[in-house]
GROMACS .gro file of C-alpha atoms in nm:
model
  211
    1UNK     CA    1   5.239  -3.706  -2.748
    2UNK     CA    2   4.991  -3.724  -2.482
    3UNK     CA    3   5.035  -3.325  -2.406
    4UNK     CA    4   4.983  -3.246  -2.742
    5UNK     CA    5   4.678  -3.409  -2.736
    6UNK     CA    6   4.553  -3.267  -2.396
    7UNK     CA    7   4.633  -2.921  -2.516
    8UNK     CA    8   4.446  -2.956  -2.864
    9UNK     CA    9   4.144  -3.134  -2.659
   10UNK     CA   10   4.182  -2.807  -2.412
   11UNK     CA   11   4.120  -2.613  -2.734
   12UNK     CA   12   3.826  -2.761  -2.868
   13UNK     CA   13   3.672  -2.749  -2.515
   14UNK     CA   14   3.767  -2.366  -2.510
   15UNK     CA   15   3.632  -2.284  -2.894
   16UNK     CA   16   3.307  -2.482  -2.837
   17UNK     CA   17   3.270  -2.285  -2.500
   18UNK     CA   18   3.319  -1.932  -2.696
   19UNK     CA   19   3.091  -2.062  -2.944
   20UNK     CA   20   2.807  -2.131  -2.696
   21UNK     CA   21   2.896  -1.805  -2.540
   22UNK     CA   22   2.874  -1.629  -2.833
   23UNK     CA   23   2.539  -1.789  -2.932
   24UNK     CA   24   2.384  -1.674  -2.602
   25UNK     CA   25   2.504  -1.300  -2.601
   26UNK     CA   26   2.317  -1.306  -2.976
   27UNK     CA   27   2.008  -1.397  -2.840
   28UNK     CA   28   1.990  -1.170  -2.567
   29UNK     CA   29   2.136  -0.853  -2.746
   30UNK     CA   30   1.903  -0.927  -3.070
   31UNK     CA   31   1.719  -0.661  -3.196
   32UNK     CA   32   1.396  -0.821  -3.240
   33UNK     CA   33   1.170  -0.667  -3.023
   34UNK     CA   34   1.042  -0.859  -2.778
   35UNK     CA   35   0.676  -1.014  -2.754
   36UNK     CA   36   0.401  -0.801  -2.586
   37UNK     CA   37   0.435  -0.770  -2.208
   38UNK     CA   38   0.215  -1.015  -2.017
   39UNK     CA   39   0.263  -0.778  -1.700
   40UNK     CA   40  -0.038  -0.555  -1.595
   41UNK     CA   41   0.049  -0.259  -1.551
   42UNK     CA   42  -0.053  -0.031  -1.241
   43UNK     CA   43  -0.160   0.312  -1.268
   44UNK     CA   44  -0.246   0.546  -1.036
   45UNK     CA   45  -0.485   0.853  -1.161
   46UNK     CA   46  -0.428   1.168  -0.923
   47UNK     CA   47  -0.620   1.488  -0.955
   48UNK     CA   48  -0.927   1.720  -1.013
   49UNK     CA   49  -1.249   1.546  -1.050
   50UNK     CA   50  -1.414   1.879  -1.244
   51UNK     CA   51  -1.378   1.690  -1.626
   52UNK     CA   52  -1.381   1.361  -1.762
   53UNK     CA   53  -0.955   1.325  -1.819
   54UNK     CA   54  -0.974   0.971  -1.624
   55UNK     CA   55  -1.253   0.835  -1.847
   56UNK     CA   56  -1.089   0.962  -2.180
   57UNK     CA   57  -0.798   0.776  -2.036
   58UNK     CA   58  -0.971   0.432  -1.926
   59UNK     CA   59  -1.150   0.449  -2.282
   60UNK     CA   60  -0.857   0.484  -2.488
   61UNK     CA   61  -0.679   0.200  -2.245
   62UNK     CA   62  -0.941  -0.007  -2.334
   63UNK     CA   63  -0.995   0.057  -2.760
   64UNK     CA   64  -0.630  -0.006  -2.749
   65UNK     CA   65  -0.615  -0.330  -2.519
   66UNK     CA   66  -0.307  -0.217  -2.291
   67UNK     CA   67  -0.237  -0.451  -1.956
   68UNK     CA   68  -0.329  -0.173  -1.766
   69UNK     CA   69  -0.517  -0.130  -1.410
   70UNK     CA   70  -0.651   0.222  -1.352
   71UNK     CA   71  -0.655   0.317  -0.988
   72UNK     CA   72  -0.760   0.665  -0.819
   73UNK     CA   73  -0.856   0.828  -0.529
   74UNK     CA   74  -1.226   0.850  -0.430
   75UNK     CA   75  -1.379   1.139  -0.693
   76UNK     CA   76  -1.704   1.166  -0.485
   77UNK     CA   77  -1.614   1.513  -0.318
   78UNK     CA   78  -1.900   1.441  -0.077
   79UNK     CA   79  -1.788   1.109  -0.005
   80UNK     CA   80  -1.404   1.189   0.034
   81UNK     CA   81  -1.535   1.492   0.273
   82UNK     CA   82  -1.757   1.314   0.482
   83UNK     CA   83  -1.636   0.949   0.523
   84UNK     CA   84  -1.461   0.953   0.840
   85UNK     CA   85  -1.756   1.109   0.992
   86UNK     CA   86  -2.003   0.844   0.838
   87UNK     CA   87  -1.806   0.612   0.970
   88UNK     CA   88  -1.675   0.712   1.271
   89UNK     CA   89  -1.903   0.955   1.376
   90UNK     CA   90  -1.979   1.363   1.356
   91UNK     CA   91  -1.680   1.583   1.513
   92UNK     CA   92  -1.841   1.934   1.676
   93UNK     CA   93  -1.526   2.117   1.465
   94UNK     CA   94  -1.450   2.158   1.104
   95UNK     CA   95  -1.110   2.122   1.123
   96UNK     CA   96  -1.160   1.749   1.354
   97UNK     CA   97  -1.473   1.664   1.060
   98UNK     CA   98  -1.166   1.720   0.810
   99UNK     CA   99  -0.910   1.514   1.039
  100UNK     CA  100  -1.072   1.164   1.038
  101UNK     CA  101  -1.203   1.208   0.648
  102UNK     CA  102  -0.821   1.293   0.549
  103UNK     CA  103  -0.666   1.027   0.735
  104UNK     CA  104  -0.907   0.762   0.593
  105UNK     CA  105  -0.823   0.897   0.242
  106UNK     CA  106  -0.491   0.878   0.300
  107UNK     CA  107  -0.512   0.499   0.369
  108UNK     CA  108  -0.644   0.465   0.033
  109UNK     CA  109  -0.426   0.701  -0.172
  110UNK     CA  110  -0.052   0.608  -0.008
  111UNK     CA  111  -0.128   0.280  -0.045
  112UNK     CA  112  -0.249   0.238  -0.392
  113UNK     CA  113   0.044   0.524  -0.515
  114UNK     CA  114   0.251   0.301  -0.304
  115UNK     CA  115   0.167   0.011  -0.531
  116UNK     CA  116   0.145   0.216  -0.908
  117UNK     CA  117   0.452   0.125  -1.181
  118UNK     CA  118   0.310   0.519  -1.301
  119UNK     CA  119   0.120   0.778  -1.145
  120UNK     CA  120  -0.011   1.050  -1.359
  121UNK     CA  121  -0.065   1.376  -1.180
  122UNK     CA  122  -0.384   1.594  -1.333
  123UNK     CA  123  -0.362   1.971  -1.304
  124UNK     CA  124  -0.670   2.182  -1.442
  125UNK     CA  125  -0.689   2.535  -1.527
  126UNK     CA  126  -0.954   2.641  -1.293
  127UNK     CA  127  -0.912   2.497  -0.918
  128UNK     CA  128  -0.577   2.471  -0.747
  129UNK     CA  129  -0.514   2.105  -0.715
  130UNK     CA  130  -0.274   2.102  -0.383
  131UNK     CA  131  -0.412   1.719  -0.340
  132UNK     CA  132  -0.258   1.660  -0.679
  133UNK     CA  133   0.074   1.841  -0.596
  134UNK     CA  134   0.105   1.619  -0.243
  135UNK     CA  135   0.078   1.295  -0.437
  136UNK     CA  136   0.316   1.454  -0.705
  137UNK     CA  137   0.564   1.485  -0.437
  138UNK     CA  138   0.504   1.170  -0.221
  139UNK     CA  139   0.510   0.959  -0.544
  140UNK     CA  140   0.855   1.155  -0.616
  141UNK     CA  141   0.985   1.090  -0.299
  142UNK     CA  142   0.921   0.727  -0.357
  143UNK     CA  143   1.035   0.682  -0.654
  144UNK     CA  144   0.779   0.614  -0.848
  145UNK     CA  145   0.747   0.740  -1.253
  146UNK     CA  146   0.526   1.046  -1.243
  147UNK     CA  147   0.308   1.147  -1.608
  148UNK     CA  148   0.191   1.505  -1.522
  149UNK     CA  149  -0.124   1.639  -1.725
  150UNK     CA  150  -0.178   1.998  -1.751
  151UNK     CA  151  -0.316   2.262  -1.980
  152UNK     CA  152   0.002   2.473  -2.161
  153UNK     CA  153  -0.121   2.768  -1.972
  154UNK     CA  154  -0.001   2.662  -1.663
  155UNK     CA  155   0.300   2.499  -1.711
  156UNK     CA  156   0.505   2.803  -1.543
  157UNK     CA  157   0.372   2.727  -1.233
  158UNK     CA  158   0.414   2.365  -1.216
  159UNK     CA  159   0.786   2.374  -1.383
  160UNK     CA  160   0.958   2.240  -1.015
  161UNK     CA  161   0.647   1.935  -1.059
  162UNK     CA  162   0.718   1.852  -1.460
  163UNK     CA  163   1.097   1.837  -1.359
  164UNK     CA  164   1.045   1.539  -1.177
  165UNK     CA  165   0.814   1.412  -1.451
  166UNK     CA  166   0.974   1.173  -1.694
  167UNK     CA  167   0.662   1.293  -1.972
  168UNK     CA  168   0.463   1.597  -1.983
  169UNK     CA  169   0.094   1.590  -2.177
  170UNK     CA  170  -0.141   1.852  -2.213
  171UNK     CA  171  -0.421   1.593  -2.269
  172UNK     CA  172  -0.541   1.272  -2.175
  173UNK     CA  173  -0.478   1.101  -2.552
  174UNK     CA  174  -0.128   1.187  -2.494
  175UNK     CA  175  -0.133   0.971  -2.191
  176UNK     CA  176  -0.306   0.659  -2.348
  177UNK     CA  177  -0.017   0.711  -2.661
  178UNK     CA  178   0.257   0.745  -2.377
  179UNK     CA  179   0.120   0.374  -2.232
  180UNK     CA  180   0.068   0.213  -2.545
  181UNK     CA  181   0.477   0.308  -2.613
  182UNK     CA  182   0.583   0.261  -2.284
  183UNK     CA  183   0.436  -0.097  -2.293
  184UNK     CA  184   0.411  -0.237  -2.627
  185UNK     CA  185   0.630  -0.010  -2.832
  186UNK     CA  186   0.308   0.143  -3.040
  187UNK     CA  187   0.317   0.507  -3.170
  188UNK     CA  188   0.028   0.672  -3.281
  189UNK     CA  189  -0.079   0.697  -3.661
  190UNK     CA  190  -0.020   1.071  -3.705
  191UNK     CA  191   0.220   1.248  -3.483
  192UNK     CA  192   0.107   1.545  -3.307
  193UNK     CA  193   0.266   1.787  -3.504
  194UNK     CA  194   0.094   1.596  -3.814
  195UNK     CA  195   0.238   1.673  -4.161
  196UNK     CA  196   0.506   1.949  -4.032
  197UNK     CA  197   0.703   1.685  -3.811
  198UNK     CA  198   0.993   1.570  -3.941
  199UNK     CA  199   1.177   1.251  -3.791
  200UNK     CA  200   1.502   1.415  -3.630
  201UNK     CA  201   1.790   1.302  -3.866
  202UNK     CA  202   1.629   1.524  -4.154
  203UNK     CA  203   1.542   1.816  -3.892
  204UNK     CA  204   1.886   1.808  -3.689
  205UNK     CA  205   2.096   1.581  -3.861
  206UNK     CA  206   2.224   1.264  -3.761
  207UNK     CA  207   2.318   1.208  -3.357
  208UNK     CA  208   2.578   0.937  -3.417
  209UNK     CA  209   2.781   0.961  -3.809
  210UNK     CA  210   2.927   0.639  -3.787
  211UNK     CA  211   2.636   0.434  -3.642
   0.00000   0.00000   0.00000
């Protein structure tokens, strides 16, 4: 009965096969989490240079121990203003002084925005930030995942900005919580809402009823 035999051989090959199969599409749908992230993560720090937001940021990125590398533009407003013509040499004009300072900025800011996995976007209450809105937009237009910052206050007039945001904070701790999820799956002790929150299935009921 040799095609008996070939046809039960056939089988095993198949079941063992499905087995295997099987085995592998556990492994790689399993809910363990995985292990923390070995990547670094990029991030690009646009905005006003009136308060300490980037160095609440780059402290709580570093009590926390995220894979992060904090990049920004130059925050010396005298340097940013005058380095073309340090460099190059004085213009007679304002607007040809601004020129060659702007351009060489703008070496250093499309390329490092260029190179950010995130770029979070400050906006402050008191100075209007149309840097900050350019690199909101050029990040957009690249692609790249945008965190804006922003007093409450003002979120009216940035609404076109924080929809092409994937988060929204209103300070830099939120920022620093949003990374630590983002990368390693870590919430914060206490939620912002402290003892009034209440997870969603109590609030709102269940999304799915037959999980």
């Amino acid at each position: 009965w040799p095609h008996r035999q070939l046809s039960r051989n056939t089988m095993i090959s198949a079941i063992t096969a499905k087995t295997t199969t099987t085995r592998i599409l556990q492994r790689c749908l399993s809910t363990t989490p995985p292990s923390p992230t070995t990547k670094t993560w990029q991030v690009y720090l646009s905005g006003e240079i009136h308060s300490d937001w980037r160095e609440v940021i780059a402290t709580g990125i570093t009590s926390k121990n995220l894979p992060v590398a904090l990049t920004s533009p130059n925050t010396s407003h005298a340097d940013s203003d005058d380095c073309g013509a340090i460099i190059l040499g004085m213009e007679e004009k304002r607007p040809n002084w601004d020129k060659i300072g702007a351009n060489m900025n703008n070496l250093r800011t499309k390329t490092l925005i260029a190179d950010a996995d995130i770029v979070v976007v400050r906006f402050g209450p008191k100075y209007r930030q149309w840097n900050a809105a350019f690199d909101a937009g050029y990040a957009a237009a690249l692609g790249k995942e945008i965190i804006t910052l922003h007093p409450p206050e003002i979120s009216h007039m940035l609404k076109e900005v924080n929809a092409s945001a994937s988060v929204v904070c209103e300070d830099a701790t939120q920022v620093v919580d949003t990374l630590a999820y983002v990368i390693r799956g870590e919430l914060p002790e206490s939620p912002r809402d402290g003892e009034e929150f209440v997870p969603i299935a109590d609030r709102l009921g269940a999304g799915n009823p037959n999980p």
